[in-house]
Amino acid sequence: MAQCVQSVQELIPDSFVPCVAALCSDEAERLTRLNHLSFAELLKPFSRLTSEVHMRDPNNQLHIIKNLKIAVSNIITQPPQPGAIRKLLNDVVSGSQPAEGSVANVITAGDYDLNISATTPWFESYRETFLQSMPASDHEFLNHYLACMLVASSGEAEPVEQFSKLSQEQHRIQHNNDYSYPKWFIPNTLKYYVLLHDVSAGDEQRAESIYEEMKQKYGTQGCYLLKINSRTSNRASDEQIPDPWSQYLQKNSIQNQESYEDGPCTITSNKNYDSNLLSLDGLDNEVKVDGLPNNFRAHPLQLDPSSDTSNSIDGPDHVKSTSSLHETKKANIGIIHGACLTLTDHDRIRQFIQEFTFRGLLPHIEKTIRQLNDQLISRKGLSRSLFSATKKWFSGSKVPEKSINELKNTSGLLYPPEAPELQIRKMADLCFLVQHYDLAYSCYHTAKKDFLNDQAMLYAAGALEMAAVSAFLQPGAPRPYPAHYMDTAIQTYRDICKNMVLAERCVLLSAEILKSQSKYSEAAALLIRLTSEDSDLRSALLLEQAAHCFINMKSPMVRKYAFHMILAGHRFSKAGQKKHALRCYCQAMQVYKGKGWSLAEDHINFTIGRQSYTLRQLDNAVSAFRHILINESKQSAAQQGSFLREYLYVYKNVSQLSPDGPLPQLPLPYINSSATRVFFGHDRRPADGEKQAATHISLDQEYDFESSQQWEELEEEVVALVNKGVIPSNFHPTQYCLNSYSDNSRFPLAVVEEPITVEVAFRNPLKVPLLLTDLSLLWKFQPKDFSGKDNEEVKELVTSEPEMIGTEVISEFLINSEESKVARLKLFPHHIGELHILGVVYNLGTIQGSVTVDGIGALPGCHTGKHSLSMSVRGRQDLEIQGPRLNNTKEEKTSIKYGPDRRLDPIITEEMPLLEVFFIHFPTGLLCGETRKAYVEFVNVSKCPLTGLKVVSKRPEFFTFGGNTAILTPLSPSASENCSAYKTVVTDSTSMCTALTSSASSVDFGIGIGSQPEVIPVPLPDTVLLPGASVQLPMWLRGPDEEGVHEINFLFYYESVKKQPKIRHRILRHTAVICTSRSLNVRATVCRSNSLEDEEGRGGNMLLFVDVENINTSEAGVKEFHIVQVSSSSKHWKLQKSVNLSENKDAKLASREKGKFCFKAIQFAAQSSEKYTFADIIFGNEQIISSASPCADFFYRSLSSELKKPQAQPSVHTEKQSVEDAVKLIQKCSEVDLNIVVLWKAYVVEDSKQLILEGQHHVILRTIGKEAFSYPQKQEPPEMELLKFFRPENTTVSSRPSVEQFSNLIKTSLHYPESFNHPFHQKSLCLVPVTLLLSNCSKADVDVIVDLRHKTTSPEALEIHGSFTWLGQTQYKLQLKSEEIHTLQLKACFVHTGVYNLGTPRVFAKLSDQVTVFETSQQNSMPALIIINNV
């Protein structure tokens, strides 16, 4: 139970006090009425004695009474109606609420921290009023009148006669059988005569003389002169006198209902008491809790405790109409009580009570106790034995049992008033009232036995109850509190006597006693046991106290506390005590909150919402309903639907209270703020027929970190080129789409008149669909002039000004149950300045009829838009995005700090040009190396001219706009006939084998010295694109050399003609996806020619071997490939002629066929560093001019991308510079700079039509003798090596040229007749002259050793070479100067005819300043065969 102001030792004596009746004459009543008080009310504040009182018990022992209080009340001849009591108790509880600033107790139990109100003043008020308003009953005498004050005024004509009348009236009420109420303790009631004297108006001497007369007649102990009204009421304002009455009168005790009567004789009859009270009992009337209407008819089984005979509630003569009483009560508010009384008068009243108690009441009680004690002692033997004898006599036969039973009612036997058992009970009650608990206990104990013997259950229960209380209150606690007495009493009252009022009193007292002994568990069980359906108010209060018992235990039972608080709240609600119900639910909520009891939490929040709404605490109601909706609810769809409708209904009422106030925050749907994306720019136009728009950026694309890095690199590349190789310090990559991955630390830049799209991610957590209507963005805009002067006018929320910012409104946006959905909302800025996007604003509602939550579908014809709204409220949700966590400095790492996220705060800048790019006839599939012509259309859709248009791509070899020559040279007629991408010239067939040459400079094709091949300027006419203008340019494409799917990124860069301070340039992205399939595979090798003819170029002859293989698998429908032309391109070499031996002119390759070509190449003097000479060898009848666009473009692009690849340069670690030079010289020997372009046509059958595709492959030859390929070779992954855990001893290895490079130093050539005729029969030895030519290919001096001895002397080897020998010197040592040719004349000697290989001389070479010697491998490459004939 909660803490109380009074301890139980104070509470019980204050609840059971001696009762005194007051009977006043009309005049006396009038005197007290001047103070707006009745006589009984006048005495109330002074009814507690200020000093101890002494009296003697029957054994003549002195007994001290402390803090004695008496209760004076006007005589009422009608027992109080149960309904009136119930109404009063209801008012008392509702009138007592927790104080506004009261400090709550904080209780920590386990992981709960609860704020609980420590005291429950409403319960204490209820208990006090309940105990005071208990009707008197016959089985106990505690609240029977012990005395009666007869009050008359000194101003009356005959006061003494008036006293006689009053005395007779009292006697009539007590002894006449017409009045069963009030109850009197003993027949001989003490009468105390009080003469009221009005000091301000009356005659004091007369009063004194009357008092003397009274003393003569009634004795000094039996009368009193009370002087009051020392001042007149109109002087009340002069001095402030305290008002001790208000606290008593506000409690409105049940006796006050008659206190406004003028006198005892004007008792009016009111048969319609019920109906009058019903009109007052509005709360109980509305809430029919028990299934019975809440009027004042008692429970059919409940006995009226007020009387034995008349059980009727419509009993006779109630005092006054309650409605008039109610009005009087209303009028009483603000009335000053005791206005004619001074502080002296207060003291006089206090003195009067003291005198009355000391001289009148206590002596009377003492005398009565003695009398009763004597009676009992004297009659004990006789009556006890007589009574038991009577019993035995009656019980001799079984018949008299009935007669005893006839005396019983449902609560057992009824005793006559003079029965000795009742005398014991009377004595016990008297002792209890004067706090003589020892004697009281023994008397109760005795009476209890007698009553139980007689089966008088009501009497026995009463004795048990009081015996238990007396035992507890005994000084020194000689015996423990007999709780089982109380349990028996409660059970008897409740089950046998059906008297819940008495049972309730027992429970209230016993629980308080148990609480004082810290037996909270027993107290809680007791309180819960008395909760029943017959009274919601009682059940609610007791359940609440039980909850407090659970929380006050040594180890608090928090969940039990919460559960019983919920039960109490429910009962309070049924009893109409809405405020208390709400308080109970709120206190219980602390326990259930956030612990995963979601359904319980929903129930509590729903109830709190409902109760708050009823009490017009609308904000609380909204917040409670909000909680139900935003937690991940486990409720069914129907329940969620009803919660949502309830919430909307409450919300609507709240918003109607302040229609002009700020928009409220709505809890639904959830918004994932960090997933908000912002896109600056127009939506992409879809493809239009053959026109395909650039992909650019859109909100439909997923974010990819790698690709965004690639785009940034491309942009940096082009910006660096524009700014002469340096990226400006203030450069930031352009971001058109901002999301949680982008860098949002700076204010983004948006362009005026270009839309801003905000994508908001909504999620509906409920199982019912949500319909958002009139959904738009909420923003704040500050117009600014960035040119200098600030326009300080700040317009907050200028949503009503569309000329600044246009706002798109989505009329209906439906989010289905548990769906995540994004809404794209647009703003159209029409003015420069700073924009802040704050959030979204919308009407929240549900669809009617989509989920038939109420079991009723939507009504036909009530659809407004696509969906029909049941109810909606307007509100907002803010978009608050938390920036990235900072983690750079030490301070940031140790604390949690977040950077800004400014994606919703764009700066609107001045107009910029806007480019749109369309691709026409752009292919999606190509053969590797295939060339195709397409067109690109550039459109300026803004109002500003644009310039400086460039395109940058990581794959420049994929496309070209043509070189400078492309615009000058129109396509030849034959090319346009065949739709060829190439520029062609018809040739005659005779020139087939010889080369046609032309030259071109790489500068013409944008591949200059030091330029970046990736950045390609777009050749716009006049370099400017005016507003609204469009330009179509041809674009040649070449399929990448690797098969598969290729994503090729183009970034178009452009600037405004007028320079802007904020935005320097703009970009447009396009990703082309090309699928390539296999076509041809070209391999080429180049080797030195052995022949020394045409020696103008000093050994400048090469043989070029080209292998072309058709590796196309026929899925692309390619029938065959024709090699139409092979061209060379080089600064030093050119193809001279084809040396194919076969006469087959057309080079056709069907699937998987391979063709071999051999060409002769010759060296020439370079014209300039950038001039390339193109030589074309034609296999058809049309020459493709390889030095023109697009053939040369693609060649240059592939060349530049090849050059970009890292060349495997041997690392040089030698000390001497000479070694390095030598190495370079040797390496240069084997280098060649020759590039081959193979042009082909492919015949494709598609949809029974034959198409001709064309293309080109490039082979770049760098080294003599090394095979080169047209497609990139796959690198074999190196084999795993074991880890070495030691350092290599010597890391500096002197670099040497490879054997291969050395072998190319010297070119050797043997000159001899192919066949030689010799008459062996004449001369047995045949001598043949042979010339050995040695040519130094390098620019250095070379030492040469020619060794003519055969390598091996084994017989097998001799067989191979044939037996011939060289005559003369076997070894020559020579030194060849730079590029010198030396001739050696040799002689070979033969003895037989046959075919011999003369290629046996071994040539060794070394650089003059080097030591190492290497053998040249030149002569081993081809046999030098000679035929020796005999003639």
mmCIF file of N, CA, C and O in Angstrom, residues 109-143:
data_model
loop_
_atom_site.group_PDB
_atom_site.id
_atom_site.type_symbol
_atom_site.label_atom_id
_atom_site.label_comp_id
_atom_site.label_asym_id
_atom_site.label_seq_id
_atom_site.Cartn_x
_atom_site.Cartn_y
_atom_site.Cartn_z
ATOM 1 N N ALA A 109 14.304 -1.038 -9.374
ATOM 2 C CA ALA A 109 14.168 -2.470 -9.109
ATOM 3 C C ALA A 109 14.729 -3.210 -10.307
ATOM 4 O O ALA A 109 14.181 -3.122 -11.396
ATOM 5 N N GLY A 110 15.808 -3.917 -10.104
ATOM 6 C CA GLY A 110 16.434 -4.599 -11.244
ATOM 7 C C GLY A 110 16.858 -3.564 -12.266
ATOM 8 O O GLY A 110 17.564 -2.621 -11.940
ATOM 9 N N ASP A 111 16.399 -3.728 -13.499
ATOM 10 C CA ASP A 111 16.756 -2.745 -14.530
ATOM 11 C C ASP A 111 15.622 -1.762 -14.782
ATOM 12 O O ASP A 111 15.547 -1.141 -15.828
ATOM 13 N N TYR A 112 14.709 -1.654 -13.818
ATOM 14 C CA TYR A 112 13.608 -0.691 -13.957
ATOM 15 C C TYR A 112 13.894 0.534 -13.087
ATOM 16 O O TYR A 112 14.294 0.405 -11.934
ATOM 17 N N ASP A 113 13.656 1.704 -13.651
ATOM 18 C CA ASP A 113 13.641 2.939 -12.855
ATOM 19 C C ASP A 113 12.247 3.517 -12.987
ATOM 20 O O ASP A 113 11.872 3.988 -14.053
ATOM 21 N N LEU A 114 11.495 3.464 -11.892
ATOM 22 C CA LEU A 114 10.081 3.856 -11.993
ATOM 23 C C LEU A 114 9.822 5.123 -11.198
ATOM 24 O O LEU A 114 10.297 5.275 -10.070
ATOM 25 N N ASN A 115 9.022 5.997 -11.781
ATOM 26 C CA ASN A 115 8.538 7.187 -11.063
ATOM 27 C C ASN A 115 7.139 6.877 -10.551
ATOM 28 O O ASN A 115 6.205 6.753 -11.336
ATOM 29 N N ILE A 116 7.015 6.751 -9.265
ATOM 30 C CA ILE A 116 5.727 6.335 -8.704
ATOM 31 C C ILE A 116 5.313 7.354 -7.660
ATOM 32 O O ILE A 116 6.150 7.799 -6.859
ATOM 33 N N SER A 117 4.018 7.708 -7.661
ATOM 34 C CA SER A 117 3.567 8.642 -6.630
ATOM 35 C C SER A 117 3.567 7.901 -5.289
ATOM 36 O O SER A 117 2.948 6.844 -5.152
ATOM 37 N N ALA A 118 4.320 8.434 -4.326
ATOM 38 C CA ALA A 118 4.512 7.730 -3.055
ATOM 39 C C ALA A 118 3.220 7.674 -2.252
ATOM 40 O O ALA A 118 2.929 6.687 -1.579
ATOM 41 N N THR A 119 2.422 8.727 -2.324
ATOM 42 C CA THR A 119 1.175 8.765 -1.534
ATOM 43 C C THR A 119 -0.016 8.693 -2.480
ATOM 44 O O THR A 119 0.087 9.022 -3.656
ATOM 45 N N THR A 120 -1.150 8.256 -1.899
ATOM 46 C CA THR A 120 -2.395 8.212 -2.687
ATOM 47 C C THR A 120 -3.483 8.941 -1.895
ATOM 48 O O THR A 120 -4.294 8.303 -1.222
ATOM 49 N N PRO A 121 -3.481 10.270 -1.939
ATOM 50 C CA PRO A 121 -4.440 11.030 -1.119
ATOM 51 C C PRO A 121 -5.892 10.705 -1.446
ATOM 52 O O PRO A 121 -6.762 10.786 -0.584
ATOM 53 N N TRP A 122 -6.175 10.307 -2.700
ATOM 54 C CA TRP A 122 -7.571 9.982 -3.044
ATOM 55 C C TRP A 122 -8.039 8.742 -2.284
ATOM 56 O O TRP A 122 -9.175 8.664 -1.863
ATOM 57 N N PHE A 123 -7.122 7.818 -2.073
ATOM 58 C CA PHE A 123 -7.495 6.614 -1.318
ATOM 59 C C PHE A 123 -7.742 6.977 0.143
ATOM 60 O O PHE A 123 -8.701 6.501 0.764
ATOM 61 N N GLU A 124 -6.915 7.837 0.697
ATOM 62 C CA GLU A 124 -7.093 8.227 2.098
ATOM 63 C C GLU A 124 -8.399 8.997 2.280
ATOM 64 O O GLU A 124 -9.132 8.773 3.249
ATOM 65 N N SER A 125 -8.689 9.887 1.313
ATOM 66 C CA SER A 125 -9.963 10.637 1.403
ATOM 67 C C SER A 125 -11.139 9.672 1.321
ATOM 68 O O SER A 125 -12.122 9.793 2.065
ATOM 69 N N TYR A 126 -11.007 8.715 0.408
ATOM 70 C CA TYR A 126 -12.080 7.714 0.249
ATOM 71 C C TYR A 126 -12.266 6.952 1.545
ATOM 72 O O TYR A 126 -13.392 6.768 2.037
ATOM 73 N N ARG A 127 -11.165 6.506 2.136
ATOM 74 C CA ARG A 127 -11.252 5.679 3.350
ATOM 75 C C ARG A 127 -11.859 6.473 4.501
ATOM 76 O O ARG A 127 -12.731 5.981 5.217
ATOM 77 N N GLU A 128 -11.437 7.717 4.636
ATOM 78 C CA GLU A 128 -11.960 8.554 5.733
ATOM 79 C C GLU A 128 -13.457 8.779 5.551
ATOM 80 O O GLU A 128 -14.255 8.595 6.485
ATOM 81 N N THR A 129 -13.842 9.138 4.333
ATOM 82 C CA THR A 129 -15.266 9.395 4.067
ATOM 83 C C THR A 129 -16.072 8.111 4.237
ATOM 84 O O THR A 129 -17.177 8.117 4.793
ATOM 85 N N PHE A 130 -15.514 7.019 3.757
ATOM 86 C CA PHE A 130 -16.212 5.728 3.858
ATOM 87 C C PHE A 130 -16.477 5.370 5.325
ATOM 88 O O PHE A 130 -17.594 4.992 5.708
ATOM 89 N N LEU A 131 -15.445 5.519 6.159
ATOM 90 C CA LEU A 131 -15.603 5.144 7.576
ATOM 91 C C LEU A 131 -16.565 6.095 8.280
ATOM 92 O O LEU A 131 -17.333 5.690 9.149
ATOM 93 N N GLN A 132 -16.529 7.380 7.893
ATOM 94 C CA GLN A 132 -17.423 8.363 8.531
ATOM 95 C C GLN A 132 -18.865 8.141 8.122
ATOM 96 O O GLN A 132 -19.788 8.392 8.900
ATOM 97 N N SER A 133 -19.062 7.730 6.883
ATOM 98 C CA SER A 133 -20.435 7.662 6.382
ATOM 99 C C SER A 133 -21.049 6.280 6.568
ATOM 100 O O SER A 133 -22.069 5.980 5.978
ATOM 101 N N MET A 134 -20.384 5.426 7.377
ATOM 102 C CA MET A 134 -20.964 4.093 7.596
ATOM 103 C C MET A 134 -22.262 4.239 8.359
ATOM 104 O O MET A 134 -22.303 4.862 9.421
ATOM 105 N N PRO A 135 -23.342 3.667 7.880
ATOM 106 C CA PRO A 135 -24.610 3.775 8.614
ATOM 107 C C PRO A 135 -24.548 2.953 9.916
ATOM 108 O O PRO A 135 -23.846 1.938 9.975
ATOM 109 N N ALA A 136 -25.252 3.433 10.915
ATOM 110 C CA ALA A 136 -25.275 2.709 12.204
ATOM 111 C C ALA A 136 -26.057 1.419 12.018
ATOM 112 O O ALA A 136 -27.032 1.365 11.272
ATOM 113 N N SER A 137 -25.605 0.360 12.701
ATOM 114 C CA SER A 137 -26.326 -0.913 12.593
ATOM 115 C C SER A 137 -26.539 -1.494 13.987
ATOM 116 O O SER A 137 -25.967 -1.019 14.969
ATOM 117 N N ASP A 138 -27.371 -2.531 14.073
ATOM 118 C CA ASP A 138 -27.786 -3.039 15.391
ATOM 119 C C ASP A 138 -26.769 -3.984 16.017
ATOM 120 O O ASP A 138 -26.820 -4.226 17.216
ATOM 121 N N HIS A 139 -25.893 -4.533 15.238
ATOM 122 C CA HIS A 139 -25.002 -5.540 15.829
ATOM 123 C C HIS A 139 -23.763 -4.927 16.452
ATOM 124 O O HIS A 139 -22.974 -5.602 17.073
ATOM 125 N N GLU A 140 -23.607 -3.590 16.282
ATOM 126 C CA GLU A 140 -22.470 -2.914 16.934
ATOM 127 C C GLU A 140 -22.921 -1.513 17.320
ATOM 128 O O GLU A 140 -23.895 -0.989 16.778
ATOM 129 N N PHE A 141 -22.196 -0.931 18.268
ATOM 130 C CA PHE A 141 -22.663 0.333 18.864
ATOM 131 C C PHE A 141 -21.639 1.440 18.719
ATOM 132 O O PHE A 141 -21.784 2.477 19.337
ATOM 133 N N LEU A 142 -20.618 1.208 17.923
ATOM 134 C CA LEU A 142 -19.513 2.173 17.849
ATOM 135 C C LEU A 142 -19.967 3.541 17.346
ATOM 136 O O LEU A 142 -19.447 4.559 17.768
ATOM 137 N N ASN A 143 -20.939 3.545 16.417
ATOM 138 C CA ASN A 143 -21.384 4.854 15.917
ATOM 139 C C ASN A 143 -22.824 5.164 16.346
ATOM 140 O O ASN A 143 -23.549 5.839 15.643
#
